[in-house]
Short mmCIF file of N, CA and C in Angstrom, two decimals:
data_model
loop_
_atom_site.label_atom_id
_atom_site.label_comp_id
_atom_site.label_asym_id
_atom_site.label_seq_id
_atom_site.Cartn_x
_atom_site.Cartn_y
_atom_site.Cartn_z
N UNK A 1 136.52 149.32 40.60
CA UNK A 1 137.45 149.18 41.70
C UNK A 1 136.69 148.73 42.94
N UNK A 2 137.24 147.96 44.03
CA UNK A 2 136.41 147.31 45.29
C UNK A 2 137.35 147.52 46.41
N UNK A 3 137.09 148.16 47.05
CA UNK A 3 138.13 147.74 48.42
C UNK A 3 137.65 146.96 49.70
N UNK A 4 138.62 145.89 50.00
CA UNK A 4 137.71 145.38 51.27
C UNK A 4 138.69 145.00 52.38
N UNK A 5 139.12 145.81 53.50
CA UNK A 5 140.02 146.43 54.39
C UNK A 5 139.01 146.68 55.36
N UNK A 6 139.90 146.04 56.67
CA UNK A 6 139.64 146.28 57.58
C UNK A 6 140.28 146.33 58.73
N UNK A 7 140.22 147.71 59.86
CA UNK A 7 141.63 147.75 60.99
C UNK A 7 140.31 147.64 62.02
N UNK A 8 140.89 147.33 63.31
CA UNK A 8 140.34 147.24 64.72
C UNK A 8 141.34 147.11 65.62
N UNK A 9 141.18 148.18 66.71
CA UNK A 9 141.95 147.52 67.87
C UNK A 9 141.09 147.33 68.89
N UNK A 10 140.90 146.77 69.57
CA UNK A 10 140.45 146.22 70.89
C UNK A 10 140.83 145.12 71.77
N UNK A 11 140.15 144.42 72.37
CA UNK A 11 140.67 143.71 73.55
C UNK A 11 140.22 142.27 73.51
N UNK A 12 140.71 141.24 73.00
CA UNK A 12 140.74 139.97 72.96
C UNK A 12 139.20 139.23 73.73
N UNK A 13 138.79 138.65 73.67
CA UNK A 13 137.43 137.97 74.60
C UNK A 13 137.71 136.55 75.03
N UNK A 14 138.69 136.19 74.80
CA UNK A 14 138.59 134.29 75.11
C UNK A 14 140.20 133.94 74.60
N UNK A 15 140.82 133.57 75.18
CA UNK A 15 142.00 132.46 74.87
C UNK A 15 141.82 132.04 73.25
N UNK A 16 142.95 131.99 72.32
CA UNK A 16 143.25 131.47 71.07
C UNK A 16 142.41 129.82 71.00
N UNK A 17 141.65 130.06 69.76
CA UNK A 17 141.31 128.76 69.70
C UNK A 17 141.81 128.09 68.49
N UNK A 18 143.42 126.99 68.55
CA UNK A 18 143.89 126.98 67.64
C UNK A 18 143.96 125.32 67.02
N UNK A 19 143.77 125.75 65.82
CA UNK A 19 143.60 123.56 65.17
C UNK A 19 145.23 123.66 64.21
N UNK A 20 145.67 121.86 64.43
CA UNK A 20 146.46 122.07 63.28
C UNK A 20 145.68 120.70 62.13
N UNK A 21 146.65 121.49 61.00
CA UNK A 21 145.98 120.30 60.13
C UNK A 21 147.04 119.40 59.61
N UNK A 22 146.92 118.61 58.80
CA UNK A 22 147.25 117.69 58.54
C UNK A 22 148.41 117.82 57.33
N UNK A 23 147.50 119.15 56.83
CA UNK A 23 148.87 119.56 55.80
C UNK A 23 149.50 120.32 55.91
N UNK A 24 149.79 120.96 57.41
CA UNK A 24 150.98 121.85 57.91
C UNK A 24 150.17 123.19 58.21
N UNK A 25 149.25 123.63 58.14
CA UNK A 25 148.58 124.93 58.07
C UNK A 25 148.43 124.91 59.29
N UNK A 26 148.03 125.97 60.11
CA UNK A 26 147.88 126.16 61.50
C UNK A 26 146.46 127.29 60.67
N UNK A 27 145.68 127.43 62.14
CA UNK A 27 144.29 127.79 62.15
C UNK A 27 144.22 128.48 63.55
N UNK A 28 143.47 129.67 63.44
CA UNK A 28 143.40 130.54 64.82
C UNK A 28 142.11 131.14 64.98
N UNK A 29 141.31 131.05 66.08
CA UNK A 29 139.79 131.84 66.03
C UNK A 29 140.01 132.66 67.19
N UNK A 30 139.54 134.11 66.93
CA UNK A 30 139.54 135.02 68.65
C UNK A 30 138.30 135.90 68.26
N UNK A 31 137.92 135.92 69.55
CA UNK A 31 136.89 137.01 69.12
C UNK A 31 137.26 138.51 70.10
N UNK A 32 137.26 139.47 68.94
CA UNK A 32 137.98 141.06 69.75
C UNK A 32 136.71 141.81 69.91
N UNK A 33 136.81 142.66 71.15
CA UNK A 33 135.80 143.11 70.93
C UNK A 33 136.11 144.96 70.93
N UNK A 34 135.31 145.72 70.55
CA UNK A 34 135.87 146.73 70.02
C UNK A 34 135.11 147.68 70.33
N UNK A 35 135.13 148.66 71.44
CA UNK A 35 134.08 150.15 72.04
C UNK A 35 133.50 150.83 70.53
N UNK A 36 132.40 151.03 70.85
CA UNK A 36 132.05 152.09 69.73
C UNK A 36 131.33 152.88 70.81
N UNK A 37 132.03 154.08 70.64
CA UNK A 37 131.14 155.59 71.47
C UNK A 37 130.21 156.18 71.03
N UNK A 38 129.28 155.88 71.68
CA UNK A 38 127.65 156.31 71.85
C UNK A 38 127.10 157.14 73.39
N UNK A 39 126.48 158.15 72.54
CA UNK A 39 125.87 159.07 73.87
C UNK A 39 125.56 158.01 74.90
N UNK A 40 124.53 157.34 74.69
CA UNK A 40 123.82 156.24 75.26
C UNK A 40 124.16 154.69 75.88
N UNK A 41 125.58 154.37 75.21
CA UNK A 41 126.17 153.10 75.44
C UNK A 41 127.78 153.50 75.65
N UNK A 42 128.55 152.37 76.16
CA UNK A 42 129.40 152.57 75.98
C UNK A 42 129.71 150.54 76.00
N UNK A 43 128.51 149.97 75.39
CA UNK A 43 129.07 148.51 74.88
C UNK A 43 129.97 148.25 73.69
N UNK A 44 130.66 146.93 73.52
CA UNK A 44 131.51 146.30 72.86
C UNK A 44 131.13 146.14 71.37
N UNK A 45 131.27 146.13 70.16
CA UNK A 45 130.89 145.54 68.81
C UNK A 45 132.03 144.55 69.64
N UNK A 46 131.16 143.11 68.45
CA UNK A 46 132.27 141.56 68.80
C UNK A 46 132.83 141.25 67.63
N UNK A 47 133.81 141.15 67.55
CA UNK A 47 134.22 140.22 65.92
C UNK A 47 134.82 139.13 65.94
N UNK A 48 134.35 137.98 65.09
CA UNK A 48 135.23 136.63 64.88
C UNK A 48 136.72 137.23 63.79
N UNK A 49 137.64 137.06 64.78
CA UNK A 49 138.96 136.78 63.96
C UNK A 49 139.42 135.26 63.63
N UNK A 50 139.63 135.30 61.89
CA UNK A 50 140.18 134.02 61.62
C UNK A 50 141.65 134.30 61.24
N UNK A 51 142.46 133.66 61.89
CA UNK A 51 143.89 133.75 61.69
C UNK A 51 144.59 132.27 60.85
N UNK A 52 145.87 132.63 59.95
CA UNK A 52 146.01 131.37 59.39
C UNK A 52 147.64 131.59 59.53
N UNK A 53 148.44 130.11 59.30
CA UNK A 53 149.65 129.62 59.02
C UNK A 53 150.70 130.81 60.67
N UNK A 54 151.35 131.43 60.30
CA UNK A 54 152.36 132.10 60.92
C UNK A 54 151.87 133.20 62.06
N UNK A 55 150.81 133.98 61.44
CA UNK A 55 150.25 134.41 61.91
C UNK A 55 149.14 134.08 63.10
N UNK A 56 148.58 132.99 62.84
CA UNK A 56 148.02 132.20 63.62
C UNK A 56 148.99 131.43 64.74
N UNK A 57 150.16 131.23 64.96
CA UNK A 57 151.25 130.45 65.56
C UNK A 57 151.53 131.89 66.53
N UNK A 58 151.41 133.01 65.79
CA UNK A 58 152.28 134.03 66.84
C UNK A 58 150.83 134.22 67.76
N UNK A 59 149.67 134.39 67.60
CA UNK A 59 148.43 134.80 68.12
C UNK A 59 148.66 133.59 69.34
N UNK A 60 148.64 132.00 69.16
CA UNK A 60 148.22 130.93 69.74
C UNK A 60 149.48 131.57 70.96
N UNK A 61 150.72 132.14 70.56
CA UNK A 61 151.97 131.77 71.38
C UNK A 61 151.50 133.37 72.80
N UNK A 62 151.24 133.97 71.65
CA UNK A 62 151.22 135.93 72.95
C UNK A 62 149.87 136.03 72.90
N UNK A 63 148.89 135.70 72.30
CA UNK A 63 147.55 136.63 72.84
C UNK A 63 146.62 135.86 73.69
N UNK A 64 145.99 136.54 74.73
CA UNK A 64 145.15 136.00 75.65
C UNK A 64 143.96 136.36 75.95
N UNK A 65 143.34 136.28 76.46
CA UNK A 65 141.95 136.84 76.51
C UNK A 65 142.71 138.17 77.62
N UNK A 66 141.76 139.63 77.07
CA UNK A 66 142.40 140.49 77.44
C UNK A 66 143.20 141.51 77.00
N UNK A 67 143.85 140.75 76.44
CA UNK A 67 145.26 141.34 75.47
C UNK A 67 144.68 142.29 74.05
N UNK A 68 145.09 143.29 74.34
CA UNK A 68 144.94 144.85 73.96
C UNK A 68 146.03 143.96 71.99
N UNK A 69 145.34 144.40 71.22
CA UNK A 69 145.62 143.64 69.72
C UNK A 69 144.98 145.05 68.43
N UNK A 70 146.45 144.85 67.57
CA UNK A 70 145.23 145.27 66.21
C UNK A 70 145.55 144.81 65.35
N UNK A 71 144.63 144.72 64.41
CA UNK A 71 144.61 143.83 63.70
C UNK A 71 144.06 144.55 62.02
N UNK A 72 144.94 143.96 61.20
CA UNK A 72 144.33 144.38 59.32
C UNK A 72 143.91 143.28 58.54
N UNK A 73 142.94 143.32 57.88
CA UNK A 73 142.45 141.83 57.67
C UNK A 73 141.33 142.05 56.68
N UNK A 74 140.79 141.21 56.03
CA UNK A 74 139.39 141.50 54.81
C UNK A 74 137.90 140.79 55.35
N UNK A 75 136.91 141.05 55.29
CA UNK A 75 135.69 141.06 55.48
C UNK A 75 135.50 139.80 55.02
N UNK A 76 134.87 138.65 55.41
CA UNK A 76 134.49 137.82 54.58
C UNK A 76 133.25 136.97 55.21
N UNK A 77 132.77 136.18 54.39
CA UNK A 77 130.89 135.56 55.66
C UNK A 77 131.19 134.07 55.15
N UNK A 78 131.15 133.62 56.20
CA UNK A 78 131.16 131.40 56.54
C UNK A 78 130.05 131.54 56.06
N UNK A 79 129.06 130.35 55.18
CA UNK A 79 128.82 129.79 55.12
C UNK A 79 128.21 128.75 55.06
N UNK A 80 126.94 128.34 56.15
CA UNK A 80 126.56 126.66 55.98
C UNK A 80 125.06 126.15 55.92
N UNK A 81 124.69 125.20 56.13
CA UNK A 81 123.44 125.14 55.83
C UNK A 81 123.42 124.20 57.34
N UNK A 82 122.01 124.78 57.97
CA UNK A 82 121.73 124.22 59.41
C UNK A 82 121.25 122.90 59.68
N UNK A 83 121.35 122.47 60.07
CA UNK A 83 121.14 121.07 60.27
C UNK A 83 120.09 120.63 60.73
N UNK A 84 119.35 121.63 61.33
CA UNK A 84 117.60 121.47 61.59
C UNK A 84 117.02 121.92 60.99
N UNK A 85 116.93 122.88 60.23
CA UNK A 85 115.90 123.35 59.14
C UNK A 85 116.72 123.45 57.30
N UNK A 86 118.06 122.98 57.25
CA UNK A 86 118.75 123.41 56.25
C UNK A 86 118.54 124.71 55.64
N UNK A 87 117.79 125.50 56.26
CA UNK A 87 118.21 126.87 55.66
C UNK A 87 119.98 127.54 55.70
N UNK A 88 119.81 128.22 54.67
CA UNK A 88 121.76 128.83 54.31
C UNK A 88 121.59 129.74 55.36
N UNK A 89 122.69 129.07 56.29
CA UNK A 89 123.34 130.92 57.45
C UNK A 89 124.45 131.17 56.71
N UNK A 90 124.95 132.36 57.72
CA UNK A 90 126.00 133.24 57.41
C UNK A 90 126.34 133.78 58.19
N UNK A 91 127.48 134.06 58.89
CA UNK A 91 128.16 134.65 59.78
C UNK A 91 129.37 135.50 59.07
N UNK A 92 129.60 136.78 59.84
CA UNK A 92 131.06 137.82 59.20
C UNK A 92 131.77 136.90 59.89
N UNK A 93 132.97 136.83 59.31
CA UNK A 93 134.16 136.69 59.51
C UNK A 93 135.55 137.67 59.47
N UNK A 94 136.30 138.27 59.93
CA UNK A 94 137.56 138.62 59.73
C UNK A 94 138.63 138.22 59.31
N UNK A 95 139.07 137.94 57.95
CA UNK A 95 140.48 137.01 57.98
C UNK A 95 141.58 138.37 57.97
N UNK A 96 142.47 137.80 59.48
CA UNK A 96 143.45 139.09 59.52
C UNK A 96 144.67 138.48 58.70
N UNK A 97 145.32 139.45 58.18
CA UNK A 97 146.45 139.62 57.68
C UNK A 97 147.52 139.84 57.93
N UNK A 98 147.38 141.04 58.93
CA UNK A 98 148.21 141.44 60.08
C UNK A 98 147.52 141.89 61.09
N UNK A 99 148.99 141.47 62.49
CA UNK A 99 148.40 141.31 63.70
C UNK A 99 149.64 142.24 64.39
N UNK A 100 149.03 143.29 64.88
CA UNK A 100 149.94 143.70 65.70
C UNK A 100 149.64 143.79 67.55
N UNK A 101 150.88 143.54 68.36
CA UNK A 101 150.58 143.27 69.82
C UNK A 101 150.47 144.67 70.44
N UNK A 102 149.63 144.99 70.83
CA UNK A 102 149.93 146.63 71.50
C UNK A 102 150.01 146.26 72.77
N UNK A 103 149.71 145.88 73.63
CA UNK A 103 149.56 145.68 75.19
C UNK A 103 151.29 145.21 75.47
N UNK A 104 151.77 145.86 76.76
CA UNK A 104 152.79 145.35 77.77
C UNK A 104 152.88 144.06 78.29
N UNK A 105 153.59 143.83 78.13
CA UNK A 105 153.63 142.16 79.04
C UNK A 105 153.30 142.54 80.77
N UNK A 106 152.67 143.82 80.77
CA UNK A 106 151.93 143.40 82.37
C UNK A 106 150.24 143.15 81.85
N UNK A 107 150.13 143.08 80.78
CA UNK A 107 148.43 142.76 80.58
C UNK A 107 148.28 141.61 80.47
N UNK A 108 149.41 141.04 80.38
CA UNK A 108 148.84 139.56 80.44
C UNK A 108 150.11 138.80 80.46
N UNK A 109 149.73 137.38 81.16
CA UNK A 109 150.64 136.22 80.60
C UNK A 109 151.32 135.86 79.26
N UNK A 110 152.43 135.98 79.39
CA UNK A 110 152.55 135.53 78.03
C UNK A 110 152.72 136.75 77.04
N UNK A 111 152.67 137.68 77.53
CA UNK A 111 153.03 139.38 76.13
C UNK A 111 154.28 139.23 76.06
N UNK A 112 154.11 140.17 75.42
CA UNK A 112 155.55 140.68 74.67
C UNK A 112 156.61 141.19 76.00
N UNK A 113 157.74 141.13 75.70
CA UNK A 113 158.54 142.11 77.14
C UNK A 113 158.47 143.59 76.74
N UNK A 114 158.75 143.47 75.54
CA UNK A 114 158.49 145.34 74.97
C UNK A 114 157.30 145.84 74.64
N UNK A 115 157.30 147.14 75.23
CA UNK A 115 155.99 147.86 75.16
C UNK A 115 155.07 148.23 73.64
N UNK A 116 156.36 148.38 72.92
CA UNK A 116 156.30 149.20 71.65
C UNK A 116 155.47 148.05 70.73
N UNK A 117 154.84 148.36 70.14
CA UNK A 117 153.98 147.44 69.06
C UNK A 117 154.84 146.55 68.32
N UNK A 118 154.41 145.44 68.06
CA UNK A 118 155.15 144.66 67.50
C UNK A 118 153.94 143.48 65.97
N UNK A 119 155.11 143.73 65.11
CA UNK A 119 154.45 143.66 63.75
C UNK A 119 154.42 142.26 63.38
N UNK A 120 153.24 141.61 63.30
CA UNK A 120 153.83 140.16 62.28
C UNK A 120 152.98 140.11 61.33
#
């Protein structure tokens, strides 16, 4: 058996970065960043969210840099070989699944009008 699940809520870092393609798919990148409490810190973990098709359309339309988000999604690592030394990188990735809005439409431009979480 394998499980590979993953929830986060935190707070958006940058405006939706969204591509369309050619064969109808829509594409979404955000990076959330997420408190982890430490005696010693009280900095951000960062994560790349990859969003796709519908889900990606509702992110591009309500979330902003800022915007209070959680998100369920599977673990996954890009990929490529560098172009100055061709050694293989790898970066985590997040592909979410679901996206829910927690923040008020006073956190930002563009939220939701209702407070209450909202599911896509």
């Amino acid at each position: 058996m394998s499980i590979n699940i993953v929830t986060l809520v935190g707070r958006v870092g940058s405006d939706p970065d969204i591509k369309y393609f050619e064969s109808g798919s829509i594409k979404c990148r955000l990076t959330l960043a997420v408190r982890r409490r430490a005696r010693n810190s009280d900095e951000p973990d960062w994560f790349t969210l990859e969003l796709w098709d519908k889900t990606a359309e509702v992110a591009g339309n309500y979330v902003r840099k800022g915007s209070l988000i959680g998100i369920k999604g599977s673990l996954k690592f890009d990929t490529w070989s560098d172009r100055q030394t061709g050694a293989t990188r790898s970066a985590p990735i997040i592909r979410v699944d679901q996206l829910d809005l927690l923040g008020s439409k006073r956190d930002g431009e563009g939220g939701m009008t209702d407070t209450s979480p909202e599911h896509f």
